[in-house]
């Protein structure tokens, strides 16, 4: 940089480099973007990630299958059941075991509750970023109820690890089911309340409509998934297209919007909360009776009371606790639909009780590049709206 | 299309470029060599019957402990949004100067996973627009997801036993 005759600093270029993050309240974690600003317009955004790298994929290569499940909770920490389910479904596909219907229904209830909770966090923080404080407090209130339900069934509020290989950790109790039923009856009026605050709100419309537009072709090309894909008019949801864990038994709609802007992603997610609520209601109505985990003693622990009078049960218990599940050689990938989009684990097994390679397909990780493309050309004030609307979780980006 | 039909179609159309086509656990899997990746990838996307317009995932695998040749593998998952089917492309990569051609020109979403492949496995992605480390710091040494990457030490700057740790890194103890 030189000095002009008037003694002013000479600029080499007309743009300014602006550092955003890594600790910025609207980046939802530790995400850093280097913005090349041309006045108020973002010229380009260069993402910088890795601040939350915890080496979970590497650690998984040295842990037994059962021990990997609690680590998957910490990947996308707003959707722990979805990660558990993706990992368990992949392992079960390698093991080739059948899951009893009751376990499948309990998994669905648990995952849909997590989807609602995750969307509530998204709505709360996204609205707060744009300046709507009230929604933040309202959404947190309902999320608290879901966390209480999580605590009741799994003992943990967020990192539930409730879904296990072969089924779920323990059977649902009548009080818990009643609690879920109460929540299901209570929740629709609350969604209407959020919508009353935002959907027709002129400030909200100004800040979100026509902002961060992504066309259908771009969304597919940039490997966006979940609500970002459906907000751009792509009708693709793994729960409908390739039903897993019994989703074919439920009636629900997949909301899509054509506009591809921040507002359309907002509408898609709000409608998804209603649909998730409907799925939970149907699952409660038709919850089958039976086992909550596969009766295969090579995979799931035998019932506790049989240990006292069955030698075989005792041996299986000892082997499972001391050695864990042995998974046949092979490799596979099972995609599921998480709140942020396609979640899947690519697992390579060498036939032992420890996975040889675990790779997470994280929707947020794949979305970051597309998100930065959305930012270029937008106003600096819209950057927070775009980041909020893509709903990234840095835990699964950096892994 | 079913997985069998996909594998059959890929095999008949691409001929020798397909090293092996199989259906494992219901998934269509095709093995190819790195040099035929750009041609195969473009064909997979542009073929009207297959229409693999969506890149889902790229995983790297290091088969060092399984004594498999070639040592590395890049595994690509593709979906077709319209046709609702998938294929897995497994690209074996040798140990000497591992490299694989980039597919960012075909699917823009490949940008980040390819950088991760380079960062974690040291597989150079040829033709990538911005090939630098993604998750690890830029001055990091080694590629953490390789199987011979030492687990027992961490090479931290300003550490009081830095020299001792350097020695351990060079000895490369077994990973497990």
Coordinates of C-alpha atoms in Angstrom, one line a residue:
Chain A
X1 CA 0.0 0.0 0.0
X2 CA 1.5 3.3 -1.0
X3 CA 0.9 6.9 0.1
X4 CA -0.6 9.5 -2.3
X5 CA 0.7 13.1 -2.7
X6 CA -1.9 14.3 -0.2
X7 CA -0.5 11.9 2.3
X8 CA -3.5 9.6 2.1
X9 CA -3.1 5.8 2.0
X10 CA -3.5 4.6 -1.6
X11 CA -5.9 1.8 -2.1
X12 CA -4.8 -1.0 -4.4
X13 CA -8.3 -2.3 -4.9
X14 CA -11.8 -1.0 -4.5
X15 CA -13.0 -3.8 -2.4
X16 CA -12.6 -4.4 1.3
X17 CA -11.9 -7.7 3.0
X18 CA -14.1 -8.3 6.0
X19 CA -13.6 -11.1 8.5
X20 CA -16.8 -12.6 9.8
X21 CA -16.5 -15.0 12.7
X22 CA -15.3 -17.5 13.9
X23 CA -17.1 -16.4 17.0
X24 CA -20.0 -14.5 15.7
X25 CA -23.5 -15.0 17.1
X26 CA -25.2 -15.4 13.8
X27 CA -22.8 -18.1 12.4
X28 CA -24.4 -20.7 14.7
X29 CA -21.2 -22.2 15.9
X30 CA -17.6 -21.4 14.9
X31 CA -17.9 -20.7 11.2
X32 CA -15.6 -18.1 9.7
X33 CA -16.2 -16.4 6.4
X34 CA -13.9 -14.0 4.7
X35 CA -16.1 -11.6 2.8
X36 CA -14.8 -9.5 -0.1
X37 CA -17.0 -6.4 0.1
X38 CA -17.7 -4.0 -2.6
X39 CA -19.4 -1.3 -0.7
X40 CA -22.4 -3.0 0.9
X41 CA -22.4 -5.8 -1.6
X42 CA -20.7 -9.1 -0.9
X43 CA -18.4 -9.9 -3.8
X44 CA -17.3 -13.3 -2.7
X45 CA -17.4 -15.3 0.5
X46 CA -14.5 -17.6 1.3
X47 CA -15.5 -20.1 4.0
X48 CA -13.1 -21.3 6.7
X49 CA -14.1 -24.3 8.7
X50 CA -12.5 -26.7 11.0
X51 CA -12.7 -24.8 14.3
X52 CA -14.8 -27.6 15.8
X53 CA -12.9 -30.5 14.5
X54 CA -13.0 -33.3 17.0
X55 CA -11.8 -36.2 15.0
X56 CA -14.9 -38.3 15.5
X57 CA -14.4 -40.2 12.3
X58 CA -10.9 -41.2 13.4
X59 CA -12.0 -42.0 16.9
X60 CA -14.8 -44.2 15.6
X61 CA -12.2 -46.4 13.9
X62 CA -11.0 -47.4 17.4
X63 CA -14.3 -47.9 19.2
X64 CA -16.8 -50.7 19.1
X65 CA -20.0 -50.1 17.3
X66 CA -22.0 -49.5 20.4
X67 CA -19.5 -47.0 21.6
X68 CA -19.7 -45.0 18.4
X69 CA -23.4 -44.2 18.9
X70 CA -22.9 -41.6 21.7
X71 CA -20.3 -39.9 19.5
X72 CA -22.8 -39.7 16.6
X73 CA -25.0 -37.6 19.0
X74 CA -22.3 -35.0 19.1
X75 CA -22.0 -34.6 15.3
X76 CA -25.3 -32.8 14.6
X77 CA -26.1 -31.9 18.1
X78 CA -29.5 -30.6 17.3
X79 CA -30.6 -33.9 15.8
X80 CA -28.9 -36.7 17.9
X81 CA -31.7 -39.3 17.2
X82 CA -31.3 -38.9 13.4
X83 CA -27.6 -39.5 13.6
X84 CA -28.1 -42.5 15.9
X85 CA -30.7 -43.8 13.4
X86 CA -28.5 -43.4 10.4
X87 CA -25.6 -45.2 12.1
X88 CA -27.8 -48.0 13.4
X89 CA -29.6 -48.5 10.1
X90 CA -26.3 -48.8 8.3
X91 CA -24.9 -51.3 10.9
X92 CA -28.2 -53.2 10.7
X93 CA -28.0 -53.4 7.0
X94 CA -24.5 -55.0 7.3
X95 CA -25.8 -57.3 10.0
X96 CA -28.9 -58.1 7.9
X97 CA -31.3 -58.1 10.9
X98 CA -35.0 -57.3 11.1
X99 CA -36.2 -54.6 13.6
X100 CA -39.5 -55.2 15.4
X101 CA -42.3 -52.8 14.5
X102 CA -42.7 -51.3 17.9
X103 CA -39.0 -50.4 17.9
X104 CA -39.4 -48.8 14.4
X105 CA -42.4 -46.7 15.6
X106 CA -40.5 -45.6 18.7
X107 CA -37.6 -44.6 16.5
X108 CA -40.0 -42.6 14.3
X109 CA -41.5 -40.8 17.2
X110 CA -38.1 -40.0 18.7
X111 CA -36.7 -38.8 15.3
X112 CA -39.8 -36.6 14.5
X113 CA -39.6 -35.0 18.0
X114 CA -36.0 -34.2 17.3
X115 CA -36.9 -32.8 13.9
X116 CA -39.4 -30.5 15.6
X117 CA -36.9 -29.5 18.3
X118 CA -34.2 -28.9 15.6
X119 CA -36.6 -26.7 13.5
X120 CA -37.6 -24.8 16.7
X121 CA -33.9 -24.0 17.3
X122 CA -33.5 -23.0 13.7
X123 CA -36.7 -20.8 13.9
X124 CA -35.6 -19.2 17.2
X125 CA -32.1 -18.3 16.1
X126 CA -33.0 -17.4 12.6
X127 CA -35.7 -15.0 13.7
X128 CA -33.3 -13.6 16.4
X129 CA -30.6 -13.0 13.8
X130 CA -33.1 -11.0 11.7
X131 CA -34.4 -9.2 14.7
X132 CA -37.6 -10.9 15.9
X133 CA -36.9 -11.6 19.6
X134 CA -40.3 -12.8 20.7
X135 CA -40.2 -15.9 18.4
X136 CA -37.0 -16.9 20.0
X137 CA -38.5 -17.1 23.4
X138 CA -41.7 -18.8 22.2
X139 CA -39.8 -21.5 20.3
X140 CA -37.4 -22.2 23.2
X141 CA -40.4 -22.7 25.4
X142 CA -41.8 -25.6 23.2
X143 CA -38.3 -27.0 22.7
X144 CA -37.9 -27.3 26.4
X145 CA -41.0 -29.7 26.5
X146 CA -39.4 -32.0 23.9
X147 CA -36.1 -32.0 25.9
X148 CA -38.1 -33.0 29.0
X149 CA -39.6 -35.8 27.1
X150 CA -36.2 -36.9 25.9
X151 CA -35.0 -36.8 29.5
X152 CA -37.9 -39.0 30.6
X153 CA -37.3 -41.7 28.1
X154 CA -33.5 -41.7 27.8
X155 CA -32.2 -40.0 30.9
X156 CA -30.5 -37.2 28.8
X157 CA -32.0 -34.0 27.5
X158 CA -30.1 -33.7 24.2
X159 CA -27.5 -36.4 23.5
X160 CA -30.1 -39.2 23.9
X161 CA -28.3 -42.2 22.4
X162 CA -31.8 -43.8 22.7
X163 CA -31.6 -45.6 19.3
X164 CA -29.4 -48.6 19.5
X165 CA -28.3 -51.3 17.0
X166 CA -31.2 -53.7 17.0
X167 CA -33.9 -51.4 18.3
X168 CA -34.1 -48.8 21.1
X169 CA -32.6 -48.6 24.5
X170 CA -35.7 -49.2 26.5
X171 CA -39.4 -49.5 26.0
X172 CA -41.7 -46.5 26.1
X173 CA -43.7 -46.2 29.3
X174 CA -47.4 -45.1 29.4
X175 CA -46.6 -41.8 31.2
X176 CA -44.1 -40.9 28.5
X177 CA -46.5 -41.8 25.7
X178 CA -49.1 -39.6 27.5
X179 CA -46.6 -36.8 27.7
X180 CA -45.9 -37.1 23.9
X181 CA -49.7 -37.2 23.3
X182 CA -50.1 -34.0 25.3
X183 CA -47.4 -32.3 23.4
X184 CA -48.9 -33.4 20.1
X185 CA -52.3 -31.9 21.1
X186 CA -50.6 -28.7 22.4
X187 CA -48.2 -28.0 19.6
X188 CA -50.3 -27.0 16.4
X189 CA -51.7 -23.9 18.1
X190 CA -48.1 -22.8 18.9
X191 CA -47.0 -23.2 15.2
X192 CA -50.0 -21.0 14.3
X193 CA -48.7 -18.5 16.9
X194 CA -45.2 -18.4 15.3
X195 CA -46.7 -18.0 11.9
X196 CA -49.0 -15.2 13.2
X197 CA -45.8 -13.3 14.3
X198 CA -43.8 -13.9 11.1
X199 CA -45.5 -15.1 8.0
X200 CA -47.3 -11.9 7.1
X201 CA -45.1 -9.6 9.0
X202 CA -43.9 -6.9 6.5
X203 CA -40.5 -6.6 8.2
X204 CA -40.0 -10.3 8.0
X205 CA -41.1 -10.4 4.3
X206 CA -38.7 -7.5 3.5
X207 CA -35.8 -9.3 5.1
X208 CA -36.5 -12.7 3.6
X209 CA -38.3 -12.5 0.2
X210 CA -36.0 -12.5 -2.8
X211 CA -32.9 -13.0 -0.5
X212 CA -30.4 -15.8 -1.0
X213 CA -32.2 -17.1 -4.1
X214 CA -31.1 -20.5 -5.3
X215 CA -32.6 -22.1 -8.4
X216 CA -33.6 -25.7 -8.7
X217 CA -30.7 -26.6 -10.9
X218 CA -28.2 -24.8 -8.6
X219 CA -29.6 -26.5 -5.6
X220 CA -29.1 -29.9 -7.1
X221 CA -25.7 -29.0 -8.5
X222 CA -24.4 -27.8 -5.2
X223 CA -25.6 -30.9 -3.4
X224 CA -28.0 -29.0 -1.1
X225 CA -30.3 -31.2 0.7
X226 CA -33.4 -31.2 2.9
X227 CA -35.4 -28.0 3.2
X228 CA -32.8 -26.1 1.1
X229 CA -33.6 -28.5 -1.8
X230 CA -37.3 -28.5 -1.2
X231 CA -37.4 -24.7 -0.9
X232 CA -36.0 -24.6 -4.4
X233 CA -38.8 -26.7 -5.8
X234 CA -37.2 -30.1 -5.7
X235 CA -39.6 -32.7 -4.3
X236 CA -37.2 -35.0 -2.7
X237 CA -37.5 -36.5 0.8
X238 CA -36.0 -39.8 1.7
X239 CA -38.9 -40.5 4.0
X240 CA -41.1 -40.6 1.0
X241 CA -38.8 -41.6 -1.8
X242 CA -37.0 -44.5 0.0
X243 CA -38.9 -45.1 3.2
X244 CA -36.8 -46.5 6.1
X245 CA -37.8 -47.5 9.6
X246 CA -41.5 -47.8 8.6
X247 CA -42.1 -44.3 7.2
X248 CA -44.2 -46.0 4.5
X249 CA -46.9 -46.5 7.1
X250 CA -47.5 -42.8 7.7
X251 CA -49.5 -40.3 5.7
X252 CA -47.7 -37.0 5.5
X253 CA -47.1 -34.3 2.9
X254 CA -43.7 -33.1 1.7
X255 CA -43.9 -29.3 1.4
X256 CA -42.0 -27.7 -1.5
X257 CA -41.7 -24.1 -2.7
X258 CA -40.6 -22.8 -6.0
X259 CA -39.0 -19.5 -5.1
X260 CA -35.8 -20.8 -3.6
X261 CA -35.3 -17.8 -1.3
X262 CA -34.9 -17.5 2.5
X263 CA -38.7 -17.0 2.9
X264 CA -39.5 -20.2 1.0
X265 CA -37.1 -22.2 3.1
X266 CA -38.8 -20.7 6.2
X267 CA -42.3 -21.8 4.9
X268 CA -41.0 -25.3 4.1
X269 CA -39.6 -25.8 7.6
X270 CA -42.7 -24.4 9.4
X271 CA -44.9 -26.8 7.4
X272 CA -42.5 -29.6 8.1
X273 CA -43.0 -29.1 11.8
X274 CA -46.8 -29.6 11.3
X275 CA -46.2 -32.7 9.2
X276 CA -43.8 -34.1 11.9
X277 CA -46.5 -33.5 14.5
X278 CA -49.0 -35.5 12.3
X279 CA -46.5 -38.4 11.9
X280 CA -46.1 -38.5 15.7
X281 CA -49.9 -38.5 16.2
X282 CA -50.3 -41.4 13.8
X283 CA -47.5 -43.3 15.4
X284 CA -49.1 -42.9 18.8
X285 CA -52.4 -44.1 17.5
X286 CA -51.0 -47.2 15.9
X287 CA -48.1 -48.0 18.2
X288 CA -47.7 -51.8 17.9
X289 CA -47.2 -54.0 20.9
X290 CA -44.2 -56.3 21.1
X291 CA -40.4 -56.2 21.5
X292 CA -38.6 -52.9 21.6
X293 CA -35.4 -54.5 20.3
X294 CA -34.6 -57.4 18.0
X295 CA -34.7 -60.6 19.9
X296 CA -31.3 -61.6 18.4
X297 CA -28.9 -62.1 21.4
X298 CA -25.9 -61.6 19.2
X299 CA -27.0 -58.0 18.7
X300 CA -29.1 -56.8 21.6
X301 CA -28.7 -57.5 25.3
X302 CA -31.0 -60.2 26.7
X303 CA -33.7 -59.0 29.2
X304 CA -32.2 -58.3 32.6
X305 CA -34.4 -60.8 34.6
X306 CA -33.4 -63.7 32.4
X307 CA -29.7 -63.4 33.5
X308 CA -30.5 -65.1 36.9
X309 CA -31.9 -68.3 35.5
X310 CA -30.6 -68.7 32.0
X311 CA -27.0 -69.7 31.4
X312 CA -27.2 -68.7 27.7
X313 CA -28.5 -65.3 28.5
X314 CA -25.7 -64.7 30.9
X315 CA -23.1 -65.8 28.3
X316 CA -24.6 -63.6 25.7
X317 CA -24.8 -60.7 28.1
X318 CA -21.1 -61.2 29.0
X319 CA -20.0 -61.5 25.4
X320 CA -22.0 -58.4 24.3
X321 CA -20.7 -56.3 27.1
X322 CA -17.1 -57.4 26.9
X323 CA -16.7 -57.8 23.1
X324 CA -19.6 -56.0 21.5
X325 CA -21.3 -56.8 18.2
X326 CA -19.3 -58.4 15.4
X327 CA -20.3 -57.0 12.0
X328 CA -19.7 -59.1 8.9
X329 CA -17.2 -57.9 6.2
X330 CA -18.6 -55.4 3.8
X331 CA -19.4 -51.8 3.2
X332 CA -22.7 -49.9 2.8
X333 CA -24.4 -46.5 2.9
X334 CA -27.9 -45.8 4.1
X335 CA -29.3 -42.2 3.6
X336 CA -32.0 -40.9 5.9
X337 CA -33.8 -37.6 6.0
X338 CA -32.6 -35.4 8.9
X339 CA -33.9 -32.0 9.7
X340 CA -31.1 -30.5 7.6
X341 CA -31.3 -33.0 4.8
X342 CA -29.6 -36.2 3.8
X343 CA -27.7 -37.8 6.7
X344 CA -25.9 -41.1 6.1
X345 CA -23.0 -43.1 7.2
X346 CA -20.6 -44.9 4.9
X347 CA -19.3 -47.8 7.0
X348 CA -16.6 -50.2 6.0
X349 CA -16.4 -53.3 8.2
X350 CA -13.5 -55.7 8.3
X351 CA -15.6 -58.4 10.2
X352 CA -14.4 -57.4 13.6
X353 CA -16.3 -55.6 16.5
X354 CA -14.7 -52.2 15.5
X355 CA -15.7 -50.4 12.3
X356 CA -12.8 -50.1 9.9
X357 CA -14.0 -46.7 8.5
X358 CA -16.9 -44.5 9.4
X359 CA -17.7 -41.6 7.2
X360 CA -20.6 -39.2 7.8
X361 CA -22.4 -37.6 5.0
X362 CA -23.3 -34.3 6.7
X363 CA -25.9 -32.1 5.0
X364 CA -24.5 -28.9 6.6
X365 CA -21.0 -29.8 5.3
X366 CA -22.2 -30.2 1.8
X367 CA -24.4 -27.0 2.0
X368 CA -21.6 -24.6 3.0
X369 CA -20.2 -24.2 -0.5
X370 CA -23.6 -23.6 -1.9
X371 CA -24.4 -21.2 0.9
X372 CA -21.3 -19.1 0.2
X373 CA -22.3 -19.0 -3.5
X374 CA -25.7 -17.6 -2.3
X375 CA -24.0 -14.9 -0.4
X376 CA -22.0 -13.5 -3.3
X377 CA -24.0 -10.6 -4.7
X378 CA -26.1 -10.1 -1.7
X379 CA -26.1 -7.3 0.8
X380 CA -24.0 -7.6 3.9
X381 CA -27.1 -7.4 6.1
X382 CA -28.6 -10.4 4.3
X383 CA -25.6 -12.6 5.0
X384 CA -26.9 -13.5 8.5
X385 CA -30.4 -14.2 7.0
X386 CA -28.8 -16.6 4.5
X387 CA -26.7 -18.4 7.1
X388 CA -29.7 -18.8 9.2
X389 CA -31.9 -20.1 6.4
X390 CA -29.4 -22.8 5.4
X391 CA -29.4 -23.9 9.1
X392 CA -25.9 -25.2 9.4
X393 CA -24.6 -27.0 12.5
X394 CA -20.9 -26.8 12.8
X395 CA -20.6 -30.0 14.8
X396 CA -21.3 -32.1 11.7
X397 CA -19.4 -29.8 9.4
X398 CA -16.1 -30.2 11.2
X399 CA -16.8 -33.6 12.8
Chain B
X1 CA -34.2 -48.7 -12.4
X2 CA -33.2 -51.5 -10.0
X3 CA -29.6 -51.9 -8.9
X4 CA -29.1 -54.9 -11.2
X5 CA -30.3 -52.9 -14.2
X6 CA -28.1 -50.0 -13.4
X7 CA -25.0 -52.2 -13.1
X8 CA -25.9 -54.0 -16.3
X9 CA -26.4 -50.7 -18.2
X10 CA -23.2 -49.2 -16.9
X11 CA -21.3 -52.4 -17.8
X12 CA -22.7 -52.7 -21.3
X13 CA -22.2 -49.0 -22.1
X14 CA -18.8 -48.4 -20.7
X15 CA -17.2 -51.7 -21.5
X16 CA -13.6 -51.9 -20.3
X17 CA -13.7 -48.8 -18.1
X18 CA -15.7 -50.8 -15.6
X19 CA -13.2 -53.0 -13.7
X20 CA -16.0 -54.7 -11.7
X21 CA -19.8 -54.2 -11.4
X22 CA -21.7 -55.8 -8.5
X23 CA -24.8 -55.5 -6.4
X24 CA -23.8 -55.6 -2.7
X25 CA -26.6 -55.5 -0.1
X26 CA -28.9 -54.1 -2.7
X27 CA -26.7 -51.2 -3.7
X28 CA -25.4 -50.8 -7.3
X29 CA -21.5 -50.7 -7.0
X30 CA -19.1 -50.0 -9.9
X31 CA -15.3 -50.2 -9.6
X32 CA -13.3 -48.0 -11.9
X33 CA -9.7 -46.7 -12.4
X34 CA -8.9 -43.1 -11.5
X35 CA -8.1 -42.2 -15.1
X36 CA -11.5 -43.1 -16.4
X37 CA -13.3 -41.2 -13.7
X38 CA -14.0 -37.9 -15.6
X39 CA -15.4 -39.8 -18.6
X40 CA -17.5 -42.2 -16.5
X41 CA -18.8 -39.4 -14.3
X42 CA -19.9 -37.2 -17.2
X43 CA -21.6 -40.1 -18.8
X44 CA -23.4 -41.0 -15.6
X45 CA -24.7 -37.5 -15.3
X46 CA -25.7 -37.1 -19.0
X47 CA -27.2 -40.5 -19.8
X48 CA -30.9 -39.9 -19.9
X49 CA -31.8 -43.3 -18.4
X50 CA -29.5 -43.0 -15.4
X51 CA -29.5 -39.2 -14.9
X52 CA -27.3 -39.1 -11.8
X53 CA -27.6 -35.4 -11.3
X54 CA -26.9 -35.3 -7.5
X55 CA -23.6 -36.0 -5.9
X56 CA -24.3 -37.2 -2.4
X57 CA -21.0 -38.0 -0.8
X58 CA -17.4 -38.7 -1.3
X59 CA -15.7 -41.0 1.2
X60 CA -12.0 -41.8 1.4
X61 CA -10.9 -45.2 2.6
X62 CA -7.4 -46.3 3.5
X63 CA -7.1 -50.1 3.2
X64 CA -3.6 -50.3 4.7
X65 CA -4.5 -52.7 7.5
X66 CA -6.5 -55.0 5.3
X67 CA -3.6 -55.4 2.9
X68 CA -5.7 -54.6 -0.1
X69 CA -4.4 -53.3 -3.5
X70 CA -4.6 -50.5 -4.3
X71 CA -4.2 -48.9 -0.9
X72 CA -6.6 -46.0 -1.1
X73 CA -10.1 -45.7 -2.4
X74 CA -12.4 -42.8 -3.1
X75 CA -16.1 -43.8 -2.9
X76 CA -18.6 -41.6 -4.7
X77 CA -22.4 -41.8 -4.0
X78 CA -24.7 -40.5 -6.6
X79 CA -28.5 -40.1 -6.6
X80 CA -30.9 -39.3 -9.4
X81 CA -33.5 -36.9 -8.1
X82 CA -36.0 -37.7 -11.0
X83 CA -35.4 -41.4 -11.3
X84 CA -34.9 -42.0 -7.5
X85 CA -32.0 -44.5 -7.8
X86 CA -28.4 -44.5 -6.7
X87 CA -25.0 -45.8 -7.6
X88 CA -21.8 -46.1 -5.8
X89 CA -18.5 -45.5 -7.7
X90 CA -15.4 -47.0 -6.1
X91 CA -12.2 -45.6 -7.4
X92 CA -9.0 -47.5 -6.3
X93 CA -6.0 -45.2 -5.9
X94 CA -2.4 -46.5 -5.7
X95 CA 0.0 -45.7 -2.8
X96 CA 2.6 -43.9 -4.9
X97 CA 1.6 -40.3 -5.4
X98 CA -2.1 -40.9 -4.8
X99 CA -4.2 -38.7 -7.1
X100 CA -7.7 -38.7 -8.6
X101 CA -9.2 -36.4 -11.2
X102 CA -11.7 -33.7 -9.9
X103 CA -15.4 -33.9 -10.7
X104 CA -16.1 -30.3 -9.6
X105 CA -16.7 -29.3 -13.3
X106 CA -19.5 -31.9 -13.4
X107 CA -21.0 -31.5 -9.9
X108 CA -20.2 -28.2 -8.1
X109 CA -21.0 -29.8 -4.8
X110 CA -17.8 -31.9 -5.1
X111 CA -15.7 -28.9 -4.1
X112 CA -15.7 -29.5 -0.4
X113 CA -15.6 -33.3 -0.2
X114 CA -12.7 -33.3 -2.6
X115 CA -10.8 -30.9 -0.4
X116 CA -11.6 -33.1 2.5
X117 CA -10.2 -36.1 0.6
X118 CA -7.0 -34.2 0.1
X119 CA -6.8 -33.0 3.7
X120 CA -7.6 -36.3 5.4
X121 CA -5.9 -38.8 3.1
X122 CA -3.4 -36.8 1.1
X123 CA -5.0 -37.8 -2.2
X124 CA -4.2 -35.0 -4.6
X125 CA -7.3 -34.0 -6.6
X126 CA -6.2 -33.0 -10.1
X127 CA -8.0 -30.1 -11.6
X128 CA -9.6 -28.9 -8.4
X129 CA -10.1 -25.1 -8.4
X130 CA -9.0 -24.5 -4.8
X131 CA -7.1 -27.5 -3.5
X132 CA -6.0 -26.7 0.0
X133 CA -6.6 -28.1 3.5
X134 CA -10.2 -27.7 4.6
X135 CA -10.6 -29.0 8.2
X136 CA -7.0 -29.2 9.5
X137 CA -4.9 -26.0 9.8
X138 CA -3.0 -25.1 6.7
X139 CA 0.4 -25.9 8.3
X140 CA -0.6 -29.3 9.6
X141 CA 1.7 -32.2 8.9
X142 CA 0.3 -35.5 7.8
X143 CA -3.1 -36.7 6.9
X144 CA -5.1 -37.8 9.9
X145 CA -7.4 -40.4 8.4
X146 CA -4.6 -42.5 7.0
X147 CA -4.3 -45.7 8.9
X148 CA -0.6 -45.2 9.6
X149 CA -1.2 -41.8 11.2
X150 CA 0.0 -42.1 14.8
X151 CA -2.7 -41.9 17.4
X152 CA -0.7 -42.0 20.6
X153 CA 1.1 -38.7 20.2
X154 CA 0.0 -35.2 19.4
X155 CA 2.5 -32.9 17.8
X156 CA 1.6 -29.7 19.7
X157 CA 3.8 -26.6 19.3
X158 CA 5.3 -25.3 22.6
X159 CA 4.9 -28.7 24.1
X160 CA 7.6 -29.4 26.7
X161 CA 8.4 -32.8 25.3
X162 CA 8.3 -31.8 21.7
X163 CA 11.5 -33.7 20.6
X164 CA 10.3 -36.9 22.3
X165 CA 7.0 -36.6 20.4
X166 CA 8.7 -35.9 17.1
X167 CA 10.6 -39.2 17.6
X168 CA 7.4 -41.0 18.3
X169 CA 5.8 -39.6 15.1
X170 CA 8.8 -40.9 13.1
X171 CA 8.5 -44.3 14.6
X172 CA 4.9 -44.5 13.5
X173 CA 3.5 -46.9 16.1
X174 CA 0.6 -49.1 15.2
X175 CA -2.8 -47.4 15.2
X176 CA -4.5 -49.8 17.5

